[in-house]
Coordinates of C-alpha atoms in Angstrom, one line a residue:
M1 CA 199.4 -73.2 27.2
Q2 CA 200.9 -76.7 27.5
V3 CA 204.0 -75.7 25.5
V4 CA 204.6 -72.8 27.9
A5 CA 204.2 -75.0 30.9
N6 CA 206.6 -77.5 29.5
R7 CA 209.1 -74.8 28.8
E8 CA 208.8 -73.5 32.4
A9 CA 209.3 -77.1 33.8
L10 CA 212.4 -77.5 31.6
K11 CA 213.8 -74.2 32.8
N12 CA 213.2 -75.1 36.4
R13 CA 214.8 -78.5 36.0
F14 CA 217.8 -76.8 34.2
F15 CA 218.3 -74.4 37.1
L16 CA 217.9 -77.2 39.7
T17 CA 220.6 -79.3 37.9
I18 CA 223.0 -76.3 37.9
F19 CA 222.3 -75.6 41.5
N20 CA 222.9 -79.2 42.5
N21 CA 226.2 -79.2 40.5
L22 CA 227.3 -76.0 42.2
T23 CA 226.5 -77.4 45.6
N24 CA 228.4 -80.6 44.9
Y25 CA 231.3 -78.6 43.5
S26 CA 231.5 -76.4 46.6
V27 CA 231.4 -79.4 48.9
F28 CA 234.2 -81.0 46.9
L29 CA 236.3 -77.9 47.1
H30 CA 235.7 -77.7 50.8
S31 CA 236.8 -81.2 51.5
F32 CA 239.8 -80.7 49.1
H33 CA 240.8 -77.6 51.1
N34 CA 240.5 -79.5 54.4
R35 CA 242.7 -82.3 53.0
L36 CA 245.3 -79.7 52.0
T37 CA 245.4 -78.0 55.4
S38 CA 245.6 -81.3 57.3
L39 CA 248.8 -82.3 55.5

């Protein structure tokens, strides 16, 4: 049972990392777009 729990925790952490990276990426794109339109 412990191995299954560890695998689930790893998967959750993996998805959390991807989600955080996507959020940071969209924020970066948004600020980049704002900088372009303000030129």
